[in-house]
Amino acid sequence: MIVLQAKPLSALLPVRSAAMEAAAAAASPLSALFFCSPFSHLRSAPGFRLLALSLPLADGLRAPSGTALLLPSRRFCVSARSSGDQIVARPSSEMRKNPFGGCDRGAGDEKLRALRELFSRPDVGIDAYIIPSQDAHQSEFIAECFMRRAYISGFTGSAGTAVVTKENAALWTDGRYFLQAEKQLSRDWILMRSGNHGVPTTSEWLNDVLAPGCRIGIDPFLFSSNAAEELKDEISKKDHELVFLYDFNLIDEIWGESRPKPPINPTRVHDIKYAGVDVSSKLFSLRSELIEAGGSAIIISMLDEVAWLLNMRGNDVPNSPVFYSYLLVEMKRVKLFIDNTKITMEVKDHLTNAGVELRPYEGILPEIERLAASGAKLWLDPSSVNAAIVSIFKSACDKHNRKTRKGENKEVVASIKNQDIQAEGPFGLYKVSPVTMAKAVKNRAEIEGMHNSHIRDAAALAEFWAWLEEEISKNIAYTEVEVADKLLEFRKKQPGFLDTSFDTISGYGANGAIIHYNPNSESCSVVGDKNLFLLDSGGQYVDGTTDITRTVHFGEPSLRQKECFTRVLQGHIAIDQAIFPEGTPGFVLDILARSPLWKIGLDYRHGTGHGVGAALNVHEGPQSISFRYGNMTALQKGMIVSNEPGYYEDNSFGIRIENLLIVKDVELPNYYGGIGYLGFEKLTFVPIQNKLVDLSLLSHAEINWLNDYHAQVWEKVSPMLDGGAREWLWNNTRPLPQD
């Protein structure tokens, strides 16, 4: 599956791709925001006080320019009990319908009108509102109740940012979703094709369409601290104010009773035979890094990081085995903030044995204040921890330090400042989460689980392709959604299957050119033998996560299609065979995948590879392979990345070939400069259709690679098959002739 690679946050606020999870080096403190409410309760009476920028705050503190303050009473979603204790993978026919209305002109008008009416409410008072895709944990895939951008715009792609002013509404998304957005947005929306030449960023557009000195509102829970800081800096160029609407989300206000309830699905223990390392050992390593950094506590807010660290899994988010929670790790205590209804007895015993205490999900904010009051040195990742949490901690730190210094000798305080010494008291360590890298480098058990799950997944795919090829040959019509549902049936037969790892991309003909195509049962195409068929799919297994794309033709491909396919294959082979020195970031390899296409003036609008979790998120950071060179994360032994070059001819066809790879050590005769070298090991073993290959374009080495790959596919997968599926695998792994 494709993931957009890193780009400046101001360009597409705040799309958190696998590569962007990677970035995040030094802190950009959101020092201009101070919240002075004592926060002694979860929610105050309706409404709250708005403090203008020029007004003095408590104890004589004054807010810097560029920021407006809304003193909050805390806002949290209260979960409603749902039925069912099992993880159930739903077929595409049940999931593909757009619940947000798409191009329903009237409904779109009414939502925008209702939203704009809120702008002038006394407790709001804004001129524009930004609606990102994320939840409070900066997740790429989110629960339906948090799909606010999709609700207001009708655009259902996983990446994008909506901006609504009193006069205009615009949506930014990347090249994976241009065609989808064109179809789903109504005439009330302007589509901003992010990354295209001349397309402004969200900040640039706001600075252009708004008169100087306007007020731009955001929900600070939905923006990382870095994203909010960058946004504030950019809009301040036109004297705009960034307003934290802390107490409520405006989309939720108009969504009302029809908004889905937050999930409360039960969590489960991720067995040590799949996790490889117990919770106590992971916590010991984390605390060691915490001590080395000079910290006393750390907040973990990324859902996959919490799940990995605690050897737990959940089912709160479609396709991702995670659960809504925060984790606080101190030197002697660990607290998990989660809805207690999600905790089974088995999970409770597991957490108790690891020394983990349970706290209500909404208790994270009072805990942040307690940490500041106790003088904590708190590690916060500003690229993932939301701006609300960071702001509250900074405000609480300022309050504590002001009280402390009231009784100090002025000469001592001046001496400390002159010597640039960190005074005793709470402060923040703003660094990328150490869990990010620890999770990305897989241990032996995780790698074994990924190998095993991929072989079972390959068997399911072989059975599926054998079935579909026979059905097409009989002229039996199946829609793109029906094909995706049938693939799910085959995967469900495999031991350990839990769910799909993302919504299956099943695109025939022109639909295959929509990079993240989302077929709808009411309007999708029938899969036939006159054009290419692109199928990008994956599975969540108890021991691993898969992601694979194959492009096939059930009839006779055109010469154009064969040339494009072969050049994509050449790029795929080049990545697979790459050997590179330790310390090499993924962007260095990206040119290998594009070069065969560049030679005839073609390209593709997405990264070449993303990180993949082990029985976790199908997209994870920090590693990537991308033409965007902002991600300097070096590929390391044990990391998993996708290899998925492609080509998409608008309104005609799409091509993508995707395998997953593990980074491994490579033995070479020389080690120049004493540096080791790395390469890749395949995880995915499913045939690549030979009929689409133009042999005249391939070198002998490339033909040998394809023949060797198919030999490995037969050796590894055939023992799991019989009958027609085994025969299909045999026919599709025969070696190509050499001249």
XYZ file of C-alpha atoms in Angstrom:
739
model
C 0.000 0.000 0.000
C 1.207 3.487 -0.851
C 2.000 6.093 1.759
C 2.934 9.664 0.939
C 6.460 10.453 2.069
C 7.624 13.367 4.152
C 6.995 16.960 3.148
C 6.918 20.213 5.100
C 4.083 20.278 7.598
C 2.906 23.610 6.286
C 2.340 22.045 2.888
C -0.282 19.582 4.096
C -1.138 20.115 7.736
C -0.595 17.783 9.443
C -0.625 14.574 7.363
C 1.365 12.129 9.446
C 2.830 9.603 7.078
C 5.221 6.858 8.042
C 8.070 9.071 6.920
C 6.871 12.070 8.896
C 6.814 9.929 12.017
C 10.462 9.571 11.248
C 11.418 13.170 11.072
C 11.037 15.220 14.205
C 14.439 16.066 15.503
C 14.760 19.087 17.757
C 11.982 20.739 19.629
C 10.010 23.720 18.422
C 8.480 24.800 21.735
C 5.000 26.219 21.498
C 6.133 28.913 23.893
C 3.562 31.464 22.803
C 0.653 29.495 24.262
C -0.132 29.669 27.969
C -3.252 28.238 29.559
C -3.898 29.574 33.026
C -6.985 27.713 34.097
C -6.444 25.498 37.156
C -8.182 22.605 35.344
C -9.566 21.218 38.569
C -12.416 19.495 36.771
C -13.027 17.742 33.460
C -15.645 20.082 32.078
C -16.878 23.435 33.301
C -20.136 25.172 32.555
C -20.795 25.810 28.857
C -18.617 28.533 27.375
C -15.288 29.902 28.511
C -13.397 33.153 28.595
C -11.528 34.438 25.572
C -8.347 36.343 26.391
C -7.189 38.895 23.829
C -3.512 38.975 23.045
C -2.880 42.294 24.700
C -4.492 41.384 28.030
C -2.259 40.536 30.990
C -2.560 36.988 32.250
C -2.237 35.605 35.748
C 0.680 36.834 37.829
C 1.479 39.515 35.306
C 2.270 37.055 32.508
C 1.541 38.372 29.016
C 0.879 36.225 25.958
C 3.185 36.859 22.999
C 1.728 38.126 19.746
C 0.296 35.664 17.281
C -1.789 33.617 19.682
C -5.251 33.863 21.146
C -6.158 31.906 24.228
C -9.355 30.104 25.018
C -9.316 29.060 28.638
C -10.540 25.502 28.465
C -12.650 23.121 30.369
C -11.434 19.783 29.167
C -13.090 18.006 26.296
C -12.940 14.256 25.875
C -15.006 11.672 24.074
C -16.876 9.422 26.467
C -17.046 5.929 25.082
C -20.336 4.133 24.671
C -20.460 0.401 25.098
C -20.490 -1.579 21.870
C -21.443 -5.161 21.321
C -19.172 -7.997 20.371
C -15.834 -9.117 21.774
C -14.275 -10.504 18.624
C -12.233 -8.958 15.866
C -14.253 -9.270 12.694
C -12.952 -8.383 9.252
C -15.832 -6.860 7.326
C -16.139 -7.380 3.572
C -15.586 -4.441 1.267
C -19.242 -4.389 0.308
C -20.048 -3.297 3.871
C -17.260 -0.733 4.135
C -17.027 0.975 0.771
C -20.131 3.137 0.969
C -19.264 6.737 1.752
C -21.088 7.549 5.025
C -20.377 11.252 4.602
C -22.359 11.957 1.472
C -19.669 12.604 -1.146
C -20.987 14.975 -3.798
C -24.417 15.535 -2.272
C -24.586 19.258 -3.064
C -27.386 20.170 -0.697
C -25.944 18.331 2.308
C -22.529 19.827 1.640
C -23.990 23.340 1.547
C -25.832 22.776 4.816
C -22.764 21.489 6.665
C -20.622 24.416 5.569
C -23.372 26.858 6.415
C -23.769 25.350 9.894
C -20.031 25.434 10.478
C -19.724 29.067 9.424
C -22.567 30.055 11.727
C -20.448 28.813 14.638
C -17.597 31.159 13.685
C -19.437 34.165 15.086
C -20.490 32.540 18.361
C -19.111 34.524 21.332
C -17.100 31.587 22.666
C -15.572 30.918 19.220
C -14.977 34.173 17.354
C -12.883 33.008 14.392
C -12.567 33.760 10.680
C -11.354 30.343 9.522
C -11.189 26.765 10.797
C -8.724 24.014 9.873
C -9.878 20.393 9.903
C -7.038 17.822 9.645
C -7.374 14.084 9.115
C -5.900 12.995 12.438
C -7.198 12.004 15.839
C -5.620 13.093 19.138
C -2.803 10.583 18.603
C -1.811 11.734 15.104
C -2.953 8.421 13.635
C -3.128 7.889 9.886
C -6.052 5.469 10.176
C -8.696 6.552 12.673
C -11.982 5.445 14.186
C -15.089 6.596 12.314
C -16.103 8.993 15.085
C -12.923 10.994 14.438
C -13.336 11.252 10.646
C -14.212 14.921 10.882
C -12.543 16.032 7.669
C -14.400 13.338 5.754
C -17.684 14.396 7.358
C -17.406 18.058 6.451
C -15.975 17.593 2.935
C -17.271 14.221 1.710
C -13.695 13.255 0.723
C -12.835 9.899 2.308
C -9.141 9.492 1.454
C -6.853 8.841 4.419
C -4.740 11.974 3.878
C -5.874 15.549 3.519
C -6.627 18.822 5.260
C -9.774 20.916 4.934
C -9.810 24.678 5.516
C -13.045 26.617 5.770
C -13.282 30.425 5.845
C -16.393 32.579 5.881
C -16.329 32.702 2.080
C -14.329 29.678 0.834
C -13.708 26.012 1.486
C -10.588 24.219 0.231
C -9.151 20.738 0.596
C -5.512 19.751 0.256
C -4.513 16.204 -0.586
C -1.597 14.469 -2.283
C -1.117 12.726 -5.609
C -2.527 9.408 -4.405
C -5.972 10.986 -4.098
C -6.309 13.635 -6.823
C -8.760 11.642 -8.925
C -10.733 10.424 -5.912
C -11.058 13.945 -4.545
C -12.253 15.223 -7.917
C -15.090 12.722 -7.772
C -16.053 13.184 -4.126
C -15.826 16.952 -3.573
C -18.843 19.090 -4.357
C -18.667 22.384 -6.261
C -18.485 24.190 -2.927
C -14.922 22.988 -2.450
C -11.643 23.986 -4.071
C -9.294 21.025 -4.615
C -5.672 21.882 -3.832
C -3.360 19.329 -5.445
C -0.600 19.442 -2.878
C 2.893 19.134 -4.294
C 1.968 20.370 -7.767
C 3.743 23.437 -9.068
C 2.053 26.683 -8.070
C -0.281 25.136 -5.489
C -0.120 27.129 -2.232
C 0.198 25.525 1.160
C -2.645 25.872 3.639
C -0.828 28.718 5.394
C -0.008 30.513 2.157
C -3.616 30.261 1.023
C -4.961 31.576 4.317
C -2.501 34.456 4.216
C -3.708 35.246 0.698
C -7.496 34.998 1.096
C -7.856 36.538 4.551
C -7.392 40.192 5.425
C -4.514 40.785 7.853
C -5.282 40.288 11.521
C -7.791 37.451 11.259
C -8.331 34.648 13.757
C -7.739 31.059 12.650
C -9.138 28.305 14.835
C -7.928 24.756 15.374
C -8.632 21.876 17.721
C -5.253 21.559 19.496
C -5.840 17.874 20.217
C -5.683 17.166 16.464
C -2.386 18.924 15.728
C 1.028 17.820 16.861
C 2.968 20.430 18.784
C 5.321 20.867 15.837
C 2.470 21.315 13.378
C 0.736 23.897 15.532
C 3.966 25.821 16.049
C 4.722 25.835 12.331
C 1.193 26.944 11.520
C 1.378 29.754 14.073
C 4.678 30.984 12.649
C 3.428 30.963 9.063
C 0.140 32.766 9.626
C 1.801 35.360 11.862
C 3.391 36.771 8.708
C 0.009 38.379 8.038
C -0.671 39.140 11.706
C -3.188 36.318 12.006
C -3.848 34.781 15.413
C -3.911 31.052 16.081
C -6.895 30.258 18.303
C -6.914 27.023 20.279
C -10.557 25.940 20.490
C -9.794 23.690 23.379
C -13.155 22.851 24.853
C -14.950 21.462 21.819
C -14.502 20.541 18.187
C -16.672 22.560 15.794
C -17.257 19.599 13.461
C -18.567 17.571 16.390
C -20.928 20.442 17.188
C -22.641 20.202 13.798
C -22.296 16.417 13.526
C -24.444 16.117 16.624
C -26.283 12.949 17.582
C -25.534 11.230 14.278
C -21.822 11.115 15.098
C -20.678 7.499 15.699
C -19.783 6.554 19.247
C -16.094 6.126 20.152
C -14.986 2.472 20.070
C -14.637 0.437 23.244
C -13.522 -2.871 21.771
C -11.633 -5.234 24.094
C -7.845 -5.365 24.036
C -5.785 -8.553 23.993
C -2.328 -9.743 24.979
C 0.207 -10.062 22.160
C 1.893 -13.369 22.953
C 5.577 -13.288 23.869
C 6.322 -15.854 21.150
C 5.343 -13.197 18.630
C 6.555 -10.135 20.561
C 9.995 -11.603 21.273
C 10.760 -9.291 24.214
C 8.744 -8.999 27.432
C 7.276 -5.746 28.714
C 9.672 -5.456 31.649
C 12.693 -5.620 29.341
C 11.221 -2.990 27.025
C 10.501 -0.683 29.955
C 14.028 -1.177 31.306
C 15.498 -0.137 27.943
C 13.176 2.870 27.741
C 14.104 4.013 31.239
C 17.782 3.674 30.395
C 17.307 6.082 27.488
C 15.280 8.356 29.725
C 18.081 8.554 32.289
C 20.672 9.179 29.590
C 18.592 12.070 28.260
C 18.251 13.604 31.721
C 14.530 12.955 31.977
C 12.332 11.545 34.715
C 9.190 10.664 32.738
C 7.957 10.222 29.173
C 4.542 10.409 27.539
C 3.878 7.929 24.725
C 0.894 8.990 22.619
C 1.276 7.140 19.300
C -1.109 4.193 19.467
C 1.194 1.663 17.818
C 4.024 2.647 20.183
C 1.809 2.020 23.227
C 0.700 -1.338 21.805
C 4.269 -2.395 20.983
C 5.719 -1.347 24.336
C 3.056 -3.161 26.376
C 2.796 -6.251 24.122
C -0.914 -5.566 23.663
C -3.180 -5.275 20.679
C -6.652 -3.834 20.156
C -9.386 -3.236 17.636
C -10.361 0.418 17.978
C -9.149 1.461 14.533
C -10.119 -0.293 11.291
C -7.290 -2.437 9.904
C -4.858 -1.500 12.700
C -4.595 -3.597 15.902
C -4.329 -0.618 18.253
C -6.410 0.926 21.038
C -6.986 4.521 22.110
C -4.739 5.272 25.066
C -1.812 7.234 26.439
C 1.122 5.790 28.361
C 3.153 7.530 31.059
C 6.451 5.915 32.024
C 8.224 7.225 35.118
C 11.283 5.816 36.827
C 9.236 3.729 39.266
C 5.703 3.778 37.876
C 3.883 3.142 34.605
C 0.347 4.365 33.963
C -1.894 3.391 31.056
C -4.694 5.882 30.357
C -7.483 3.897 28.724
C -11.207 3.251 28.923
C -11.349 0.516 31.535
C -14.122 -1.337 29.675
C -11.513 -2.358 27.097
C -9.471 -4.280 29.672
C -10.217 -8.012 29.916
C -9.123 -10.069 32.923
C -6.286 -11.573 30.889
C -5.040 -8.134 29.915
C -5.412 -6.857 33.483
C -3.270 -9.715 34.806
C -0.733 -9.085 32.041
C -0.475 -5.404 32.962
C -0.343 -6.083 36.694
C 2.553 -8.487 36.203
C 4.390 -5.764 34.269
C 3.738 -3.176 36.981
C 1.369 -1.108 34.851
C -1.368 0.878 36.605
C -4.682 1.700 34.928
C -6.077 5.221 34.754
C -9.100 6.691 32.920
C -8.349 7.877 29.390
C -9.488 11.417 30.212
C -7.131 11.523 33.201
C -4.106 12.368 31.057
C -4.463 16.152 31.414
C -4.599 16.239 35.236
C -1.619 13.892 35.196
C 0.324 16.309 32.997
C -0.319 19.066 35.536
C 0.741 16.786 38.388
C 4.019 16.038 36.627
C 4.802 19.729 36.311
C 3.863 20.379 39.932
C 6.198 17.581 41.042
C 9.142 19.000 39.084
C 9.214 16.326 36.359
C 11.660 16.417 33.469
C 9.142 15.215 30.895
C 10.128 13.770 27.523
C 7.607 14.818 24.869
C 7.873 14.042 21.156
C 6.660 17.282 19.532
C 6.049 15.520 16.235
C 3.460 13.180 17.755
C 2.236 14.516 21.109
C -0.681 16.835 20.483
C -0.425 20.580 21.003
C -3.024 20.508 23.789
C -0.884 18.298 26.025
C 2.328 20.197 25.302
C 0.658 23.545 25.948
C -0.836 22.432 29.251
C 2.521 21.095 30.418
C 4.301 24.323 29.508
C 1.641 26.388 31.231
C 1.851 24.234 34.358
C 5.660 24.460 34.325
C 5.515 28.254 34.089
C 3.045 28.405 36.956
C 5.227 26.163 39.134
C 8.405 28.062 38.355
C 6.806 31.441 39.034
C 5.633 30.304 42.451
C 9.012 28.762 43.235
C 10.990 31.846 42.290
C 8.861 34.260 44.251
C 10.774 33.295 47.392
C 14.227 32.998 45.791
C 17.039 35.485 46.278
C 17.103 37.732 43.202
C 20.900 37.575 43.081
C 20.802 33.765 42.938
C 18.251 33.831 40.127
C 20.348 36.345 38.173
C 23.465 34.223 38.692
C 21.701 31.138 37.347
C 20.538 33.027 34.256
C 24.001 34.494 33.583
C 25.626 31.055 33.780
C 22.969 29.511 31.535
C 22.292 26.874 34.176
C 19.015 24.927 34.132
C 17.303 25.828 37.377
C 15.678 23.065 39.370
C 12.060 22.582 38.422
C 9.943 20.949 35.747
C 10.857 21.249 32.107
C 10.280 19.459 28.816
C 12.686 17.354 26.777
C 11.465 17.797 23.221
C 12.877 14.879 21.254
C 11.643 12.155 18.956
C 10.204 9.212 20.881
C 12.806 6.499 21.533
C 10.080 3.899 21.034
C 9.820 4.822 17.341
C 13.209 3.370 16.427
C 13.016 0.466 18.861
C 9.757 -0.637 17.240
C 11.075 -0.195 13.704
C 14.042 -2.552 14.175
C 12.417 -5.965 14.424
C 13.702 -8.681 16.725
C 14.122 -12.337 15.790
C 10.627 -13.414 16.883
C 8.977 -10.534 15.013
C 10.894 -11.364 11.837
C 9.960 -15.031 12.139
C 6.306 -14.075 12.551
C 6.475 -11.836 9.502
C 8.010 -14.652 7.437
C 5.381 -17.169 8.537
C 2.401 -14.865 8.053
C 3.587 -13.902 4.576
C 3.751 -17.527 3.459
C 0.212 -18.175 4.681
C -0.904 -14.958 3.004
C 0.769 -16.068 -0.229
C -1.173 -19.328 -0.120
C -4.443 -17.401 0.247
C -3.505 -15.185 -2.697
C -2.597 -18.162 -4.881
C -5.998 -19.709 -4.193
C -7.665 -16.383 -4.909
C -5.861 -15.705 -8.196
C -6.527 -19.267 -9.388
C -10.229 -18.792 -8.649
C -10.469 -15.351 -10.275
C -8.593 -16.356 -13.414
C -10.938 -19.311 -13.938
C -14.040 -17.192 -13.334
C -12.917 -14.537 -15.800
C -12.177 -17.206 -18.405
C -15.806 -18.338 -18.059
C -17.014 -14.756 -18.653
C -18.520 -14.612 -15.165
C -18.883 -10.982 -14.105
C -17.583 -9.811 -10.735
C -17.358 -6.210 -9.615
C -14.248 -4.739 -8.029
C -15.930 -4.903 -4.616
C -17.038 -8.506 -5.084
C -13.490 -9.450 -6.009
C -12.164 -7.775 -2.857
C -14.774 -9.586 -0.759
C -13.763 -12.923 -2.270
C -10.114 -12.270 -1.448
C -11.155 -11.672 2.155
C -12.891 -15.065 2.169
C -9.672 -16.796 1.132
C -7.616 -14.910 3.727
C -10.075 -15.788 6.494
C -9.325 -19.465 5.915
C -5.700 -18.989 6.936
C -4.703 -19.689 10.562
C -4.152 -16.570 12.629
C -5.954 -14.180 10.279
C -7.593 -11.269 12.095
C -8.417 -8.492 9.660
C -7.307 -6.733 6.512
C -4.361 -4.377 7.063
C -6.086 -1.650 5.002
C -9.114 -1.360 2.757
C -8.380 -3.395 -0.360
C -7.588 -1.318 -3.449
C -9.296 -3.203 -6.261
C -9.055 -1.173 -9.461
C -9.891 -2.307 -12.986
C -8.875 -0.249 -16.009
C -9.080 3.497 -15.429
C -9.853 2.940 -11.750
C -6.403 1.439 -11.329
C -4.976 4.865 -12.156
C -6.524 6.228 -8.943
C -3.604 5.433 -6.676
C -5.691 4.858 -3.525
C -8.895 3.895 -5.281
C -11.836 3.199 -2.984
C -14.443 1.137 -4.907
C -18.072 1.667 -4.040
C -20.519 -1.205 -4.430
C -23.024 1.133 -6.061
C -20.752 2.506 -8.768
C -17.661 0.322 -9.174
C -16.561 -1.423 -12.367
C -16.769 -5.042 -13.445
C -13.406 -6.794 -13.678
C -12.873 -8.068 -17.204
C -10.224 -9.181 -19.668
C -9.863 -6.015 -21.745
C -7.654 -3.970 -19.435
C -5.252 -4.154 -16.508
C -6.447 -5.033 -13.016
C -4.531 -3.631 -9.994
C -5.034 -5.275 -6.604
C -3.328 -3.828 -3.526
C -4.237 -5.687 -0.344
C -2.929 -6.915 2.978
C -3.743 -8.927 6.051
C -3.381 -8.577 9.793
C -2.364 -11.893 11.319
C -1.675 -12.740 14.928
C 2.029 -12.981 14.058
C 2.501 -10.456 11.246
C 1.253 -7.812 8.835
C 1.236 -8.148 5.032
C 0.968 -5.667 2.171
C 1.171 -6.740 -1.468
C 0.245 -5.340 -4.867
C -0.015 -7.247 -8.124
C -1.135 -5.993 -11.531
C -2.498 -8.512 -14.038
C -4.225 -8.725 -17.404
C -6.688 -11.546 -18.074
C -6.613 -10.944 -21.834
C -3.973 -9.554 -24.150
C -2.120 -6.471 -22.878
C -1.181 -3.716 -25.284
C 2.437 -2.977 -26.162
C 2.155 0.265 -24.177
C 0.964 -1.579 -21.099
C 3.742 -4.160 -21.405
C 6.427 -1.498 -21.733
C 5.159 0.442 -18.728
C 4.796 -2.725 -16.656
C 8.288 -3.899 -17.559
C 9.859 -0.589 -16.600
C 8.046 -0.669 -13.260
C 9.370 -4.216 -12.820
C 12.911 -3.058 -13.585
C 12.635 -0.431 -10.861
C 11.286 -3.050 -8.464
C 14.203 -5.361 -9.230
C 16.712 -2.542 -8.779
C 15.454 -1.811 -5.259
C 15.362 -5.497 -4.371
C 18.985 -5.976 -5.454
C 20.327 -2.750 -3.938
C 23.411 -2.949 -1.750
C 24.314 0.143 0.233
C 26.580 1.215 3.116
C 25.333 1.429 6.678
C 23.964 4.861 7.473
C 22.239 5.267 4.105
C 18.837 6.990 4.308
C 16.065 5.556 2.169
C 15.740 8.534 -0.160
C 19.162 7.679 -1.616
C 17.699 4.474 -3.092
C 14.575 6.008 -4.574
C 16.208 6.915 -7.890
C 16.856 3.216 -8.547
C 13.114 2.593 -8.793
C 12.345 5.601 -10.990
C 15.262 5.492 -13.395
C 13.731 2.985 -15.882
C 10.591 5.144 -16.094
C 12.528 8.398 -16.310
C 14.293 7.099 -19.406
C 11.024 7.452 -21.339
C 9.709 10.486 -19.463
C 7.410 8.712 -17.000
C 7.160 8.806 -13.207
C 4.752 8.216 -10.299
C 3.362 10.522 -7.615
C 4.157 8.591 -4.458
C 7.033 7.244 -2.444
C 8.655 3.944 -3.340
C 8.559 2.375 0.100
C 7.189 2.761 3.619
C 7.941 1.046 6.891
C 5.673 -1.786 8.051
C 4.909 -2.921 11.590
C 5.109 -6.489 12.865
C 1.496 -7.413 13.632
C 0.924 -3.669 13.885
C 0.262 -0.719 11.555
C 0.812 -1.359 7.876
C 2.419 2.091 7.694
C 5.026 2.929 10.299
C 8.065 5.149 10.615
C 10.645 6.319 10.779
C 12.145 4.668 7.680
C 11.007 5.170 4.104
C 12.194 5.108 0.497
C 11.085 8.315 -1.163
C 12.021 11.053 -3.588
C 11.405 13.505 -0.743
C 14.759 13.952 0.950
C 13.531 15.368 4.261
C 13.660 11.989 5.989
C 17.277 11.371 6.973
C 16.564 8.142 8.881
C 19.159 5.532 7.946
C 17.952 2.073 6.951
C 19.038 -0.442 9.585
C 19.230 -4.200 9.855
C 15.851 -5.552 10.944
C 13.745 -2.770 9.472
C 10.931 -3.692 7.091
C 10.088 -1.568 4.047
C 7.818 -1.930 1.056
C 9.152 -1.940 -2.504
C 6.358 -0.561 -4.681
C 7.163 1.481 -7.764
C 4.276 2.119 -10.128
C 2.927 3.997 -13.106
C -0.555 5.478 -13.563
C -2.023 6.641 -16.853
C -4.987 8.835 -15.968
C -8.342 7.542 -17.233
C -6.664 4.483 -18.717
C -4.839 2.063 -16.374
C -2.612 1.745 -13.317
C 0.416 -0.449 -12.576
C 2.079 -1.234 -9.255
C 4.278 -4.129 -8.110
C 4.786 -4.390 -4.361
C 6.722 -6.738 -2.108
C 7.840 -6.277 1.483
C 11.552 -6.478 2.280
C 13.661 -6.897 5.424
C 16.923 -4.983 5.677
C 19.783 -7.435 6.252
C 23.575 -7.527 6.494
C 25.410 -8.332 3.266
C 28.746 -10.160 3.204
C 31.147 -8.506 0.741
C 34.833 -9.045 -0.101
C 35.657 -5.463 0.937
C 34.571 -3.090 3.685
C 35.916 0.272 2.598
C 36.481 2.530 5.575
C 35.436 -0.245 7.929
C 31.784 0.336 7.111
C 29.373 -2.583 6.824
C 26.944 -2.982 3.937
C 23.248 -3.774 3.830
C 20.774 -5.245 1.381
C 17.282 -6.703 1.333
C 15.620 -10.050 1.954
C 12.179 -10.766 0.463
C 9.126 -11.384 2.604
C 6.491 -11.558 -0.166
C 6.208 -14.630 -2.406
C 3.430 -14.307 -4.995
C 3.974 -14.644 -8.767
C 4.473 -11.601 -10.983
C 2.532 -12.083 -14.220
C 4.966 -13.075 -16.972
C 2.648 -12.169 -19.860
C 3.010 -8.480 -18.976
C 6.793 -8.577 -19.323
C 8.482 -7.279 -22.472
C 11.560 -9.492 -22.570
C 13.305 -7.226 -25.061
C 13.641 -4.575 -22.354
C 15.081 -6.857 -19.685
C 18.744 -7.670 -19.212
C 19.877 -11.252 -18.627
C 20.404 -10.384 -14.968
C 16.859 -9.075 -14.662
C 15.397 -12.180 -16.316
C 17.460 -14.295 -13.934
C 16.087 -12.324 -10.995
C 12.484 -12.980 -12.065
C 13.127 -16.672 -12.697
C 14.896 -17.065 -9.357
C 12.081 -15.246 -7.573
C 9.457 -17.526 -9.097
C 11.505 -20.577 -8.155
C 11.461 -19.367 -4.539
C 7.708 -18.757 -4.740
C 7.118 -22.334 -5.873
C 9.441 -23.802 -3.258
C 7.950 -21.903 -0.334
C 4.245 -21.777 -1.184
C 3.447 -24.949 -3.160
C 3.550 -27.245 -0.078
C 0.546 -25.315 1.269
C -1.570 -25.808 -1.866
C -3.309 -28.563 -3.747
C -5.652 -28.974 -6.688
C -6.302 -26.026 -8.960
C -4.410 -23.519 -6.809
C -1.255 -25.628 -6.920
C -1.603 -26.014 -10.679
C -2.061 -22.250 -11.037
C 1.075 -21.623 -8.990
C 3.035 -24.059 -11.150
C 1.893 -22.405 -14.375
C 2.725 -18.934 -13.100
C 6.202 -19.700 -11.803
C 7.660 -21.242 -14.967
C 10.970 -19.650 -15.982
C 11.141 -17.135 -18.792
C 13.367 -18.122 -21.738
C 16.829 -16.636 -22.129
C 18.014 -15.653 -25.608
